[in-house]
mmCIF file of C-alpha atoms in Angstrom:
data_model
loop_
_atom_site.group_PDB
_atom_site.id
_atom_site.type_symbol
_atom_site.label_atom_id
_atom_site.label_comp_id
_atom_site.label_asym_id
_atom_site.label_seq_id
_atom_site.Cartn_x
_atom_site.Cartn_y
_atom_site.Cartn_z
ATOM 1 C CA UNK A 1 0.000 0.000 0.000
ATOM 2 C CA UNK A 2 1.408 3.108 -0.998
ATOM 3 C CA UNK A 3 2.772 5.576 2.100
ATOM 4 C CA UNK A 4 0.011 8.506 1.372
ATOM 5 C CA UNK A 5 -2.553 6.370 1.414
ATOM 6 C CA UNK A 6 -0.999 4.180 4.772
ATOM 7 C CA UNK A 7 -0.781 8.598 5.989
ATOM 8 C CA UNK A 8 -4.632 8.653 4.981
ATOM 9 C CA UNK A 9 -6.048 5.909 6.237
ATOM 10 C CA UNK A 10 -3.690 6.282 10.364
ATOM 11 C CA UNK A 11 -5.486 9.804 10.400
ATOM 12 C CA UNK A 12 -8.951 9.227 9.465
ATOM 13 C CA UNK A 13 -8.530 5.916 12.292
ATOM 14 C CA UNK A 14 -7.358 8.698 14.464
ATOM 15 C CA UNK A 15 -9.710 11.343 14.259
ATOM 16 C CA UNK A 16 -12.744 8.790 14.154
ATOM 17 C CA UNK A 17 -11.492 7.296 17.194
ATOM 18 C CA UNK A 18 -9.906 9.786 19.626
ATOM 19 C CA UNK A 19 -12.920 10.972 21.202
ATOM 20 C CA UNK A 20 -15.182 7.711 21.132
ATOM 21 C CA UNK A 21 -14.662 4.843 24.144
ATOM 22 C CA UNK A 22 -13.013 2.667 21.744
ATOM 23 C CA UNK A 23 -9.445 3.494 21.964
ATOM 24 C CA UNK A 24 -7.598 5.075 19.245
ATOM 25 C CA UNK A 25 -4.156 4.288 20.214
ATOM 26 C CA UNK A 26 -5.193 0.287 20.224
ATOM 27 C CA UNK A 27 -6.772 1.241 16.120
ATOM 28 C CA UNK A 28 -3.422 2.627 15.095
ATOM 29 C CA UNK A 29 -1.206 -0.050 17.227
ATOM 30 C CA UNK A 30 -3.105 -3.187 15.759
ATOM 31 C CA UNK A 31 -3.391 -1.583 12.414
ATOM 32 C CA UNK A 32 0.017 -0.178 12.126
ATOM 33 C CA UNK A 33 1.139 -3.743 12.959
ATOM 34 C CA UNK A 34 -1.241 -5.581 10.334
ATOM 35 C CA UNK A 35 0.416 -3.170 7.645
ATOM 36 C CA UNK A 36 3.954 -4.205 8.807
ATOM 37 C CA UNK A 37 4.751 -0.692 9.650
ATOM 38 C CA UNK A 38 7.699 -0.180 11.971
ATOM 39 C CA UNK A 39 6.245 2.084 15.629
ATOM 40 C CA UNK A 40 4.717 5.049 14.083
ATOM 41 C CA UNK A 41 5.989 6.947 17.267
ATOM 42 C CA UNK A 42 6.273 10.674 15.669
ATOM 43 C CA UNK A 43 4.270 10.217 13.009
ATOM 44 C CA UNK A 44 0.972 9.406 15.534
ATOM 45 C CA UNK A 45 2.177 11.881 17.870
ATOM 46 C CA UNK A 46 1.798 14.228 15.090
ATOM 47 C CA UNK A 47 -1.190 13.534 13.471
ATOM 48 C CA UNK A 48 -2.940 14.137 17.176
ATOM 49 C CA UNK A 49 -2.679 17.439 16.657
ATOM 50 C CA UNK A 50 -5.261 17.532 14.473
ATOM 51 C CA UNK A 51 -7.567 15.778 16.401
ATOM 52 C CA UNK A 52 -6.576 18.036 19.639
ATOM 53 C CA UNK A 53 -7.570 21.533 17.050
ATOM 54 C CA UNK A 54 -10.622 20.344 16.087
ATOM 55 C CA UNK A 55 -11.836 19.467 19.982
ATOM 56 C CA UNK A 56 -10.812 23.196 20.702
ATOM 57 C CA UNK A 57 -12.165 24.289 17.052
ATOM 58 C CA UNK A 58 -16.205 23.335 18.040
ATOM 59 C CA UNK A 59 -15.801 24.125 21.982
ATOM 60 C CA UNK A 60 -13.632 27.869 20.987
ATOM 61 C CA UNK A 61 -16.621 30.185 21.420
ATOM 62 C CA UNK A 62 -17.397 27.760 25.068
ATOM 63 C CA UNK A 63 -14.206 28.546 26.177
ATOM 64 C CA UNK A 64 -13.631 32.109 25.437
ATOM 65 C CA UNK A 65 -17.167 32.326 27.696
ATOM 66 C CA UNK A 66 -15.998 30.419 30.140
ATOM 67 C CA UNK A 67 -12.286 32.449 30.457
ATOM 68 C CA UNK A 68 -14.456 35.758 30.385
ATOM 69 C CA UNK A 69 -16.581 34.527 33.285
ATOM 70 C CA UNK A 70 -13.719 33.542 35.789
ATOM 71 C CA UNK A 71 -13.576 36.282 37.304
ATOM 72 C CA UNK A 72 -17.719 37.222 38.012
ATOM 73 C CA UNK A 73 -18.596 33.430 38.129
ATOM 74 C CA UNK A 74 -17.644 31.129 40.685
ATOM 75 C CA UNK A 75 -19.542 28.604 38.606
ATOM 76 C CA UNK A 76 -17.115 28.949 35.762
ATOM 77 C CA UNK A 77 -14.427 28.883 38.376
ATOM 78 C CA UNK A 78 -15.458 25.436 39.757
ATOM 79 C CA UNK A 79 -15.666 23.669 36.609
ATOM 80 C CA UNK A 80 -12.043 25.161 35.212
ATOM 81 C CA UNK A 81 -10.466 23.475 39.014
ATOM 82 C CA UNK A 82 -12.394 20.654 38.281
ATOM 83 C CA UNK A 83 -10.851 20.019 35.183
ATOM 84 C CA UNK A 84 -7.898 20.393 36.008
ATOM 85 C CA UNK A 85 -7.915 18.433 39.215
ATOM 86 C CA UNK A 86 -9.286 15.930 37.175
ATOM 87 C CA UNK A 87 -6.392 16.333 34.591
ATOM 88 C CA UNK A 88 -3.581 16.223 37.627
ATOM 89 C CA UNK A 89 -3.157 12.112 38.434
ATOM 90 C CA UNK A 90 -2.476 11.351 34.319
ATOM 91 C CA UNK A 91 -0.305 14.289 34.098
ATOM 92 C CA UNK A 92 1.488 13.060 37.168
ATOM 93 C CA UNK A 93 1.754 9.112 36.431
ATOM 94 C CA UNK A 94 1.972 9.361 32.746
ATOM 95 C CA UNK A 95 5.101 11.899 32.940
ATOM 96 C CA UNK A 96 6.531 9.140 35.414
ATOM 97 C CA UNK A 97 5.725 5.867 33.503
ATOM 98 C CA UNK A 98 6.225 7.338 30.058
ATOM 99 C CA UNK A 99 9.130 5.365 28.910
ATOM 100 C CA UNK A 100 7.555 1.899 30.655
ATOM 101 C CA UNK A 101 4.536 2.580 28.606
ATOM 102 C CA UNK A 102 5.726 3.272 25.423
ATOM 103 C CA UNK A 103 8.233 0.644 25.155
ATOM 104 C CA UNK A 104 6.676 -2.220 26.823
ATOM 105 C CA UNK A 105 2.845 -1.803 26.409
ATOM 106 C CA UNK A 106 2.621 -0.578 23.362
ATOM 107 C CA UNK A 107 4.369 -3.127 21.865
ATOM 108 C CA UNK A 108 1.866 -6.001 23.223
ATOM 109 C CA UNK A 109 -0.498 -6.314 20.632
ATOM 110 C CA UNK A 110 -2.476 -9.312 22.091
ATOM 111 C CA UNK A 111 -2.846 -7.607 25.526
ATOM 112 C CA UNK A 112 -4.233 -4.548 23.526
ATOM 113 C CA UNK A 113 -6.989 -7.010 21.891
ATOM 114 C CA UNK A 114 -7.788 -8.715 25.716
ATOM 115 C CA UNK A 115 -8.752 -4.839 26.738
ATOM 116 C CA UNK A 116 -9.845 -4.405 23.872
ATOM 117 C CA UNK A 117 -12.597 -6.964 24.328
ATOM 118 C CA UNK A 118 -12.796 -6.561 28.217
ATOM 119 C CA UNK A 119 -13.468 -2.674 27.967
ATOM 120 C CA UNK A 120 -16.447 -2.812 25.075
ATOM 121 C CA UNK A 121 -17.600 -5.564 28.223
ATOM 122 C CA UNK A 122 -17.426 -2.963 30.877
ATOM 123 C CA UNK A 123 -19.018 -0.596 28.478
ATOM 124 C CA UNK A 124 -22.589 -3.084 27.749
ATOM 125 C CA UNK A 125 -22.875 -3.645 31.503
ATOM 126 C CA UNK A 126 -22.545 0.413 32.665
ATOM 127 C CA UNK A 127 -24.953 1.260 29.354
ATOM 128 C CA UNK A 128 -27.485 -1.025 31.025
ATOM 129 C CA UNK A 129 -26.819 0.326 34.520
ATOM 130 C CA UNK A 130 -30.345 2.153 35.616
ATOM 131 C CA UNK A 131 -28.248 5.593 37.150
ATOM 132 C CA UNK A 132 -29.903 8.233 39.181
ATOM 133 C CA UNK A 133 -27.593 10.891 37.711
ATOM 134 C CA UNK A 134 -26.640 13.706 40.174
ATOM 135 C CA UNK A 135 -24.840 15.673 37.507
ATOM 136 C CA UNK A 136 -27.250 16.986 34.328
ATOM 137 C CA UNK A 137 -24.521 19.598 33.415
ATOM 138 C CA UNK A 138 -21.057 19.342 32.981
ATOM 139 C CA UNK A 139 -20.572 22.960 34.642
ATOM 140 C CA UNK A 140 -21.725 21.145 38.079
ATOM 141 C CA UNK A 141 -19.187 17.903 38.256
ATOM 142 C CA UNK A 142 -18.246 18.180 41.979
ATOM 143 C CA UNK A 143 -14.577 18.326 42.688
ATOM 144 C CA UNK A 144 -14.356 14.756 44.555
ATOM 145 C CA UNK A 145 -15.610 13.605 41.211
ATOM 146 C CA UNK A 146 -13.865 14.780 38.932
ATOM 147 C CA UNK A 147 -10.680 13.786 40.706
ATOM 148 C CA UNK A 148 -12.247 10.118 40.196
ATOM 149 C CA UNK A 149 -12.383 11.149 37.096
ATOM 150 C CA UNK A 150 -8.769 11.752 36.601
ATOM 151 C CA UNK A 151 -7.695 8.498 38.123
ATOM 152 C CA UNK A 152 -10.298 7.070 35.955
ATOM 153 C CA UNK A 153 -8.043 8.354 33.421
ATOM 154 C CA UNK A 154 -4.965 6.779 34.193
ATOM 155 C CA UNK A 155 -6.440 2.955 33.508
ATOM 156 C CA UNK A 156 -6.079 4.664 29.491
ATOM 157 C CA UNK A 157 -2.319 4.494 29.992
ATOM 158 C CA UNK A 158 -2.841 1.039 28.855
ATOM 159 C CA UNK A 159 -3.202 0.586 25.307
ATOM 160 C CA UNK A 160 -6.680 -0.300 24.301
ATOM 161 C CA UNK A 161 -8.227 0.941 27.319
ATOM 162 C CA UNK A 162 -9.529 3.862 25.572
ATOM 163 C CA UNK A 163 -8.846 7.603 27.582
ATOM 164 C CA UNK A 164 -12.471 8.723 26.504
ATOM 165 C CA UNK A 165 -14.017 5.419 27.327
ATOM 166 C CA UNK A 166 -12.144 5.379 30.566
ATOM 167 C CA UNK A 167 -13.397 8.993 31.537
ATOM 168 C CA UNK A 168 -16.638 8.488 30.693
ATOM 169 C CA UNK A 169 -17.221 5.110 32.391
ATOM 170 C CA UNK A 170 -15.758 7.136 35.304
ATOM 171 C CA UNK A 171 -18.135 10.242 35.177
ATOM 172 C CA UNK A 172 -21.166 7.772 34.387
ATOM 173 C CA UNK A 173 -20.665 6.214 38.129
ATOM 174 C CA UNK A 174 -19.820 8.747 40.186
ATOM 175 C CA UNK A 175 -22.873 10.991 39.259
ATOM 176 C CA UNK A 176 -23.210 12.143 35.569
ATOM 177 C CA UNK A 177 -25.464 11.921 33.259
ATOM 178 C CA UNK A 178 -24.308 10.265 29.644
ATOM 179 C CA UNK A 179 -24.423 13.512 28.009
ATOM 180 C CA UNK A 180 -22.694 15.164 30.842
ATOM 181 C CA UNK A 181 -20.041 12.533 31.034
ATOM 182 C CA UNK A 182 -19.283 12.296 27.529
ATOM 183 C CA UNK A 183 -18.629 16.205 27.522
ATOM 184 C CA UNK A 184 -16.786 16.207 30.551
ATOM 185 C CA UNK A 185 -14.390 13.305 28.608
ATOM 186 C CA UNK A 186 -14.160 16.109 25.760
ATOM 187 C CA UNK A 187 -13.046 19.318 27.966
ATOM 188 C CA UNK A 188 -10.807 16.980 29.827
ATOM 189 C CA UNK A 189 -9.450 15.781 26.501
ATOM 190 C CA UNK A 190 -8.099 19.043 26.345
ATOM 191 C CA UNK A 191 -5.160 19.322 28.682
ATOM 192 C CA UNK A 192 -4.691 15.984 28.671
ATOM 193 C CA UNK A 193 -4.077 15.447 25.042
ATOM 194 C CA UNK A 194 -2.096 18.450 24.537
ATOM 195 C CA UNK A 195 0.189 17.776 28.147
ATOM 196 C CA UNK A 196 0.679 13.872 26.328
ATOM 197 C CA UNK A 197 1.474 15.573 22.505
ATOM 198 C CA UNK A 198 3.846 17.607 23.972
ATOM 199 C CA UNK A 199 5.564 15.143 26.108
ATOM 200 C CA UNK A 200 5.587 12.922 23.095
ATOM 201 C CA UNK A 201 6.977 15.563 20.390
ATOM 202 C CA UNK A 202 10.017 16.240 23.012
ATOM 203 C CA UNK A 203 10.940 12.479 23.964
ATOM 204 C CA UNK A 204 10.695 12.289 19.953
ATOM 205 C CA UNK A 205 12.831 15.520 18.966
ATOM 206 C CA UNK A 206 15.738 13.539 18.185
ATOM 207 C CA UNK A 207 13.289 11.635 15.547
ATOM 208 C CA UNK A 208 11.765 14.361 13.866
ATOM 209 C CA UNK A 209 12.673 14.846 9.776
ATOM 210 C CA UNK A 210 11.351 16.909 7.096
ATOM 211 C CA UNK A 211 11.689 13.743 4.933
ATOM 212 C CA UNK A 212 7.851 12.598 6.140
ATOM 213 C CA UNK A 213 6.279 16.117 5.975
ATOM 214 C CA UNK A 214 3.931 15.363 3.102
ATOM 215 C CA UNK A 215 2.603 12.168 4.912
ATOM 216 C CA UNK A 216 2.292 13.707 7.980
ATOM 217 C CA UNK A 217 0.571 16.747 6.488
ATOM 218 C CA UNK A 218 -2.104 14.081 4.978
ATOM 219 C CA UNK A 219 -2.500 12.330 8.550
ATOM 220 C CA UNK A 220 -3.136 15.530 10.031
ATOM 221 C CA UNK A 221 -5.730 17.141 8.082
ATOM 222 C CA UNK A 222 -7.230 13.772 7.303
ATOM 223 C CA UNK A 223 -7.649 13.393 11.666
ATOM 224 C CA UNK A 224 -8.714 17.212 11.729
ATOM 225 C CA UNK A 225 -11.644 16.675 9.765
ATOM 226 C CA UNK A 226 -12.833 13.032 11.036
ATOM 227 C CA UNK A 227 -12.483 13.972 14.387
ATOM 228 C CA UNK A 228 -14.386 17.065 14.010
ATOM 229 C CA UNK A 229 -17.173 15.381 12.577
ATOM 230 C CA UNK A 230 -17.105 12.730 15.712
ATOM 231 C CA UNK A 231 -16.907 15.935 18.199
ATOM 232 C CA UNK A 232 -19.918 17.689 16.233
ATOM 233 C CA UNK A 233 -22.786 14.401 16.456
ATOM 234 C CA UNK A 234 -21.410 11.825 19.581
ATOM 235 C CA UNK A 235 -23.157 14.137 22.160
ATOM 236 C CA UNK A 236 -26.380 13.624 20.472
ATOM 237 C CA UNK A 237 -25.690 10.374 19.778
ATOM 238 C CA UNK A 238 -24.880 8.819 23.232
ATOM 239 C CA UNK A 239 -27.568 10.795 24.465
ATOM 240 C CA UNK A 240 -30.227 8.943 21.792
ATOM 241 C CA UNK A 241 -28.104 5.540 21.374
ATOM 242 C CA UNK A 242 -26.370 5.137 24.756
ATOM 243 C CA UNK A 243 -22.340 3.461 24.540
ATOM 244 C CA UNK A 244 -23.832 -0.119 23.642
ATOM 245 C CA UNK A 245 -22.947 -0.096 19.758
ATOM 246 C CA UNK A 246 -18.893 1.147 20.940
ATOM 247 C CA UNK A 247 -19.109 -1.407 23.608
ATOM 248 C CA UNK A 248 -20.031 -4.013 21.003
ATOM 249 C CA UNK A 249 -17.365 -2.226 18.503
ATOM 250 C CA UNK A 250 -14.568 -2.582 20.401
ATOM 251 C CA UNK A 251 -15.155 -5.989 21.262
ATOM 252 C CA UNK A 252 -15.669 -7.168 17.647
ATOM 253 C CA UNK A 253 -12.366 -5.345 16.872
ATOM 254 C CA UNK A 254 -10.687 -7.091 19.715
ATOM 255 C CA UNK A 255 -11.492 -10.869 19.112
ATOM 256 C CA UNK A 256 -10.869 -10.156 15.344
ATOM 257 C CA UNK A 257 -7.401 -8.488 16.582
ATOM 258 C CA UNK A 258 -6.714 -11.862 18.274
ATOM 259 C CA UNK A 259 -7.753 -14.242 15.734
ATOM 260 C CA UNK A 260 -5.574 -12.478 13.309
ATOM 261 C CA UNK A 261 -2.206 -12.321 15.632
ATOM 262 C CA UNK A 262 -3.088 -16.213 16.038
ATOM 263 C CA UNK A 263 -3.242 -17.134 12.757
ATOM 264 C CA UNK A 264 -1.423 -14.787 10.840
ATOM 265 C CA UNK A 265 1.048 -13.628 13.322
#
């Protein structure tokens, strides 16, 4: 398969997947691995960036109102603290375990289709869950809850996990609604992906070339767009579907994972 196309087809797996509970980094690890392709490492670190400017693209005009009420609202104060005490246990383990992670579990593609398969599990049983949600607005996550939130977080430093399915499972039991947890996921998204892109891009300096700059050009507009779509219709969409059909994604994706590695190797 020809390298633009291999560029296309990593970003549009990217952007369709960062922000659903279905784990992008185990899409691009199992299919990076099915293509034969060598770790991706800068190349995915990259092409995040478009899926981090198109989260900040659709919630711009939310933020600007929420930085202009900080100082009037307490409300607005609460939720920015709770986001980022939310944000603060990734940022602290995955700037710790960085190295561990990258070089030992990302290179386990069967234990990436085992959570693959036990997450989209965990996902059917909470959709079924009958909740009596506390939180009907994102603004009113309580602090205690969003720092189970962030811990929540840190079970997505394993590949296949999913960060987004991990938050939201999170927010979904201690309180929120599934519209509320599924937007709390995306504002939390926010530091978190751009604290791990950054960490990335300077553990991968020494990697960087101008040789790939077409490719990665095509993986990051190609992830831009996708994953601004995804941003634009999942909050209506968990709110009429539920996170059954991801649930029942990711474990489809994870058994087929396996059966490959088995066979094919």
């Amino acid at each position: 398969m020809p390298d633009y196309l291999i560029a296309f087809l990593l970003g549009v797996v990217e952007g369709l997947t960062e922000f659903i509970p279905v784990s992008s980094t185990g899409h691009l690890i199992l299919l990076g691995h099915f293509l034969g392709l060598e770790s991706a490492g800068t190349f995915d670190v990259l092409i995040q960036l478009g899926a981090i400017l198109a989260i900040l693209l659709v919630y711009f005009q939310r933020l600007v109102e929420i930085a202009m009420a900080l100082p009037r609202d307490r409300r607005a104060r609460h939720f920015v603290l709770s986001v980022l005490f939310a944000f603060l246990p990734a940022a602290v383990i995955g700037a710790l375990a960085h190295d561990f992670i990258k070089s030992v579990l990302f290179e386990t593609p069967m234990l990436i289709c085992i959570v693959l398969v036990l997450g989209g599990i965990v996902l059917l049983v909470v959709d079924k869950l009958e909740f009596k949600p506390r939180y009907h607005d994102v603004m009113d996550i309580s602090w205690p809850a969003a720092i189970g939130i962030g811990f929540c977080q840190c079970l997505a430093m394993i590949p296949g996990t999913s960060r987004s399915g991990a938050t939201i499972v999170g927010a979904l039991l201690l309180g929120a609604d599934k519209r509320s947890a599924a937007e709390f996921s995306f504002f939390l998204a926010m530091p978190t992906m751009v604290g791990a892109f950054t960490l990335d891009l300077y553990k991968s300096r020494n990697d960087l070339s101008l040789d790939q700059g077409v490719l990665i050009a095509i993986g990051f507009v190609t992830s831009f767009v996708t994953a601004l779509f995804v941003v634009r219709r999942l909050l209506a969409f968990v709110s009429q579907r539920g996170y059954s059909p991801f649930g029942w994604w990711r474990i489809a994706v994870g058994l087929l994972g396996a059966v490959l590695l088995l066979t094919v190797g």
